[in-house]
GROMACS .gro file of C-alpha atoms in nm:
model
  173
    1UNK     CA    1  -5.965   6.660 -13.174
    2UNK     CA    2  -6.182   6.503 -12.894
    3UNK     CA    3  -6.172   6.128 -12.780
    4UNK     CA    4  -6.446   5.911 -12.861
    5UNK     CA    5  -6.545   5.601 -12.752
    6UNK     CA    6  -6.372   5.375 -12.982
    7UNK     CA    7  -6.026   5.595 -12.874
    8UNK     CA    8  -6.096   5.503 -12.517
    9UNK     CA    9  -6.152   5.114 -12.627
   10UNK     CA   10  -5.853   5.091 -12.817
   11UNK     CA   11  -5.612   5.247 -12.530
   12UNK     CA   12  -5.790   5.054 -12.294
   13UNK     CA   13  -5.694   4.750 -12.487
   14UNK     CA   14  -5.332   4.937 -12.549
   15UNK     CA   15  -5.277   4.939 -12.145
   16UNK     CA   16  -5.384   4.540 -12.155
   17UNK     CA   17  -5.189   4.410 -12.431
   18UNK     CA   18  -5.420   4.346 -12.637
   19UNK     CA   19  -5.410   4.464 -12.957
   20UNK     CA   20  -5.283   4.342 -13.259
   21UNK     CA   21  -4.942   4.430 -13.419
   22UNK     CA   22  -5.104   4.655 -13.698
   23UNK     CA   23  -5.366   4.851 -13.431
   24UNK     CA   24  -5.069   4.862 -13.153
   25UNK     CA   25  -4.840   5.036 -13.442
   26UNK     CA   26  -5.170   5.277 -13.555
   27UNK     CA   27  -5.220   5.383 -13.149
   28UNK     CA   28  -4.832   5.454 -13.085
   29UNK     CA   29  -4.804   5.660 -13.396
   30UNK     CA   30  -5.166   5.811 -13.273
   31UNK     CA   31  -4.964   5.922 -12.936
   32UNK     CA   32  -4.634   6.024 -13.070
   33UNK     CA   33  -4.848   6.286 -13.254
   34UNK     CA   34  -5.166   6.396 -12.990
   35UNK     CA   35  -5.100   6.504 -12.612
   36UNK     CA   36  -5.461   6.483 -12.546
   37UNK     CA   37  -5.435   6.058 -12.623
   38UNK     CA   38  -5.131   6.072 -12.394
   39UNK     CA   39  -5.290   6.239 -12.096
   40UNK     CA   40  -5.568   5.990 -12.146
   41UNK     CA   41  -5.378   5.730 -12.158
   42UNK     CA   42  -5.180   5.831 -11.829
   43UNK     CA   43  -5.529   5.855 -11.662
   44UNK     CA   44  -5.620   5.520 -11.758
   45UNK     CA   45  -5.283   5.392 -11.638
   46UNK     CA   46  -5.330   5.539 -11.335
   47UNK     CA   47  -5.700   5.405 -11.272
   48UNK     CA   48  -5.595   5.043 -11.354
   49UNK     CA   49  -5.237   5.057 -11.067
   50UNK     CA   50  -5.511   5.221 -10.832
   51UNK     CA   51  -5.789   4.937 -10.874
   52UNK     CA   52  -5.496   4.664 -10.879
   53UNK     CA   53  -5.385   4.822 -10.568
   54UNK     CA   54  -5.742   4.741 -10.381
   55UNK     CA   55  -5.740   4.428 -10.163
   56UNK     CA   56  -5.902   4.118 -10.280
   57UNK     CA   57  -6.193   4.090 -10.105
   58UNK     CA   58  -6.408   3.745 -10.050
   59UNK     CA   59  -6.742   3.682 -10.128
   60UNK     CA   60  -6.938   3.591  -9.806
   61UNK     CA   61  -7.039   3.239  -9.967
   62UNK     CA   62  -6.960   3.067 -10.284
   63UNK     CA   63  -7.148   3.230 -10.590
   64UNK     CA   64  -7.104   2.872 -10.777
   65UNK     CA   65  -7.436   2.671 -10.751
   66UNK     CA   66  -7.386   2.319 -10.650
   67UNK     CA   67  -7.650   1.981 -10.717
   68UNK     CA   68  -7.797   2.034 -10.353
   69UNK     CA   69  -7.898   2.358 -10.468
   70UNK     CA   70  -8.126   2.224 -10.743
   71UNK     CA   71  -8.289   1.969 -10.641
   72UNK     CA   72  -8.645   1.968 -10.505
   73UNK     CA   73  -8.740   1.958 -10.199
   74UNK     CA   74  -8.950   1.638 -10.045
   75UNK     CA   75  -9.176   1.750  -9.796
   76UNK     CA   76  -9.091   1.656  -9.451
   77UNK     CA   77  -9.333   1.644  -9.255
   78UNK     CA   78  -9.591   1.392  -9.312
   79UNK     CA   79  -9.833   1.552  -9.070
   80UNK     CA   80  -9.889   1.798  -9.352
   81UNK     CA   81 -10.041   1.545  -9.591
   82UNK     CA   82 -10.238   1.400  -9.360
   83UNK     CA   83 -10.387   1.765  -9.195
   84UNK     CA   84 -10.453   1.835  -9.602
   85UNK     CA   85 -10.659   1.476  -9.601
   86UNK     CA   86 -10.816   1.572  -9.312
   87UNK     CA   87 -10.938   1.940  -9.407
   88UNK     CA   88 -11.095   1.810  -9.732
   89UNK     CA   89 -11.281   1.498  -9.568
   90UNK     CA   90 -11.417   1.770  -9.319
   91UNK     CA   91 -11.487   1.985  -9.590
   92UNK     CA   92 -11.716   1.725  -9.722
   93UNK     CA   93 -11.878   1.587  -9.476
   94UNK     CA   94 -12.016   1.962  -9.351
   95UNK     CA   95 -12.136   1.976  -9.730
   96UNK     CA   96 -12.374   1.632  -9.673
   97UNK     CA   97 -12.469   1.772  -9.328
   98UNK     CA   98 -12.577   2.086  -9.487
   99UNK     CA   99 -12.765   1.900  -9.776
  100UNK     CA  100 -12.944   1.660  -9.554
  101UNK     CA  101 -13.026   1.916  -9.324
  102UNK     CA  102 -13.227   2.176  -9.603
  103UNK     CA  103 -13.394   1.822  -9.744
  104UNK     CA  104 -13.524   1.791  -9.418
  105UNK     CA  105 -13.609   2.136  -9.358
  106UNK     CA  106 -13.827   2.082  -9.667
  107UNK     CA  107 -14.057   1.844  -9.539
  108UNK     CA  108 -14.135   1.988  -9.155
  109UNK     CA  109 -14.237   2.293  -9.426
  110UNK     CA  110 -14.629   2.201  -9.378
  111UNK     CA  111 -14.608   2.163  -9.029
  112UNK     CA  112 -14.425   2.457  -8.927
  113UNK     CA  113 -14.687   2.677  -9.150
  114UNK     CA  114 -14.983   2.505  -8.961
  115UNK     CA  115 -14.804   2.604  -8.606
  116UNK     CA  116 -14.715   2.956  -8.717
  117UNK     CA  117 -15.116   2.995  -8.767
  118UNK     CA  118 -15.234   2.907  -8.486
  119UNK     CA  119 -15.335   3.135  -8.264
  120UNK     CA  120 -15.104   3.197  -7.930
  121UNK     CA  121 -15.192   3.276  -7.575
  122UNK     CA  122 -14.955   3.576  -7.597
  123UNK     CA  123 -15.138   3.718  -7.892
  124UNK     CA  124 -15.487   3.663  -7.719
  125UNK     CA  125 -15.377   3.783  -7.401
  126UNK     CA  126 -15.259   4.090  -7.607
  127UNK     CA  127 -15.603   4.157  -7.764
  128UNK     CA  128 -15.843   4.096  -7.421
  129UNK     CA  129 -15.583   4.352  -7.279
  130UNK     CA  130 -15.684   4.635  -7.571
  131UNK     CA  131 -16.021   4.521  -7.614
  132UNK     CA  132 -16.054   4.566  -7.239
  133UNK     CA  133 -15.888   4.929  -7.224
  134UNK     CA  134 -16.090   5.032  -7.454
  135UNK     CA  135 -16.409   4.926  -7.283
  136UNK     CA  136 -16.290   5.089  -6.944
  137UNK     CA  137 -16.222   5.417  -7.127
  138UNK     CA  138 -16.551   5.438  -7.259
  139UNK     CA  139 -16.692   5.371  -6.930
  140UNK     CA  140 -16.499   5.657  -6.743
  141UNK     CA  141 -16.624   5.896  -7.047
  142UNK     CA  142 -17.001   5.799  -6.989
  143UNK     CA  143 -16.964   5.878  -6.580
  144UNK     CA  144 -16.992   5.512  -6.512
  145UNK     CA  145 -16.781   5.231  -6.299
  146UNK     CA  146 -16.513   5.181  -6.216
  147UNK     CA  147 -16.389   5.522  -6.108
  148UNK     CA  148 -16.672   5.724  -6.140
  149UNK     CA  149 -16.687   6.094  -6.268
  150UNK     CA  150 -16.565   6.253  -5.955
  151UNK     CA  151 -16.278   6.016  -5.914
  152UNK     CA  152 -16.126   5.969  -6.266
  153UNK     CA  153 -15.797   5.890  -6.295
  154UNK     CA  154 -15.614   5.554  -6.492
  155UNK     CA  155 -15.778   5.390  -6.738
  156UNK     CA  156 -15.688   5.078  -6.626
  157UNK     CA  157 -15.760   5.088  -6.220
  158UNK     CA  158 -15.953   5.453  -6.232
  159UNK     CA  159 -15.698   5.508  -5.883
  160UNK     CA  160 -15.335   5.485  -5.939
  161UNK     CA  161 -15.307   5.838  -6.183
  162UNK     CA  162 -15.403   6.162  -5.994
  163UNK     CA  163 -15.688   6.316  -6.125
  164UNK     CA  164 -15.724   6.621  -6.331
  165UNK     CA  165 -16.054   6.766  -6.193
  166UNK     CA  166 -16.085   7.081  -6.446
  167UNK     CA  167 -16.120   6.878  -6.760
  168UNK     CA  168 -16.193   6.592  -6.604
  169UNK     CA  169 -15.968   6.391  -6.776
  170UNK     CA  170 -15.610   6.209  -6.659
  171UNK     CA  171 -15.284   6.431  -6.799
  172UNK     CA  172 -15.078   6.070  -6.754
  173UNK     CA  173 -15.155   5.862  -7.054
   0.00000   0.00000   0.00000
């Protein structure tokens, strides 16, 4: 018959001692009569000489936790608290400065609007410049100054583009 668990429990217990008188007298009966609960048993016997025969070894620290260990730790450096204080009073003074500075913005609203309407030298500059280019082309096309019809070449100076003198017209622009 095969061993089960509670036959390896009870030998176990055998090998230790630690059995009662009635399941001590139930076992040795149990092994006068089966070789296959002897053999087991041998193994077992075996197993527990070979793991008594280990050295001790010790633990590289004690596993027991002492009050030290427990307790909470009190910060140490009080340059910590005080960085902390710091952050957050710089953390609200940039959120007045930013307040403050888009009620302000607010107001110069009006005046920034009348500026942005006005007209610019750059634009007007910018305009005279086409307006002008325009004029000078339409002059070259009608044969008059400055440039002529024989001597068409930039819009702008009617000189600095060579001439194209089959279609009369300048291949640079």
């Amino acid at each position: 018959m095969p061993l089960d668990d509670r036959d390896l429990e009870l030998l176990s217990a055998y090998i230790d001692n630690a059995l009662t008188a009635e399941e001590r007298a139930g076992i040795e009966s149990r092994l006068a009569a089966d070789a296959a609960l002897r053999q087991e048993l041998e193994r077992l016997r075996l197993t527990k000489n070979l793991i008594g025969a280990l050295p001790m070894l010790q633990p590289p620290r004690p596993l027991t936790v002492t009050r030290a260990m427990v307790t909470p730790h009190v910060l140490r450096f009080p340059a910590t608290v005080a960085f902390s204080a710091l952050s957050a009073a710089a953390a609200v003074i940039m959120l007045l400065a930013g307040v403050i500075l888009l009620s302000t913005t607010q107001e110069l609203d009006e005046t920034a609007q009348s500026v942005a309407q006005a007209p610019t030298a750059a634009a007007t500059l910018i305009e005279l410049t086409a307006t002008d280019s325009v004029q000078l082309y339409a002059q070259q096309e009608a044969g008059g100054e400055p440039g002529g019809a024989a001597n068409r070449g930039c819009v702008q100076c009617g000189a600095c583009c060579p001439a194209d003198d089959d279609a009369g017209r300048s291949d640079w622009w």
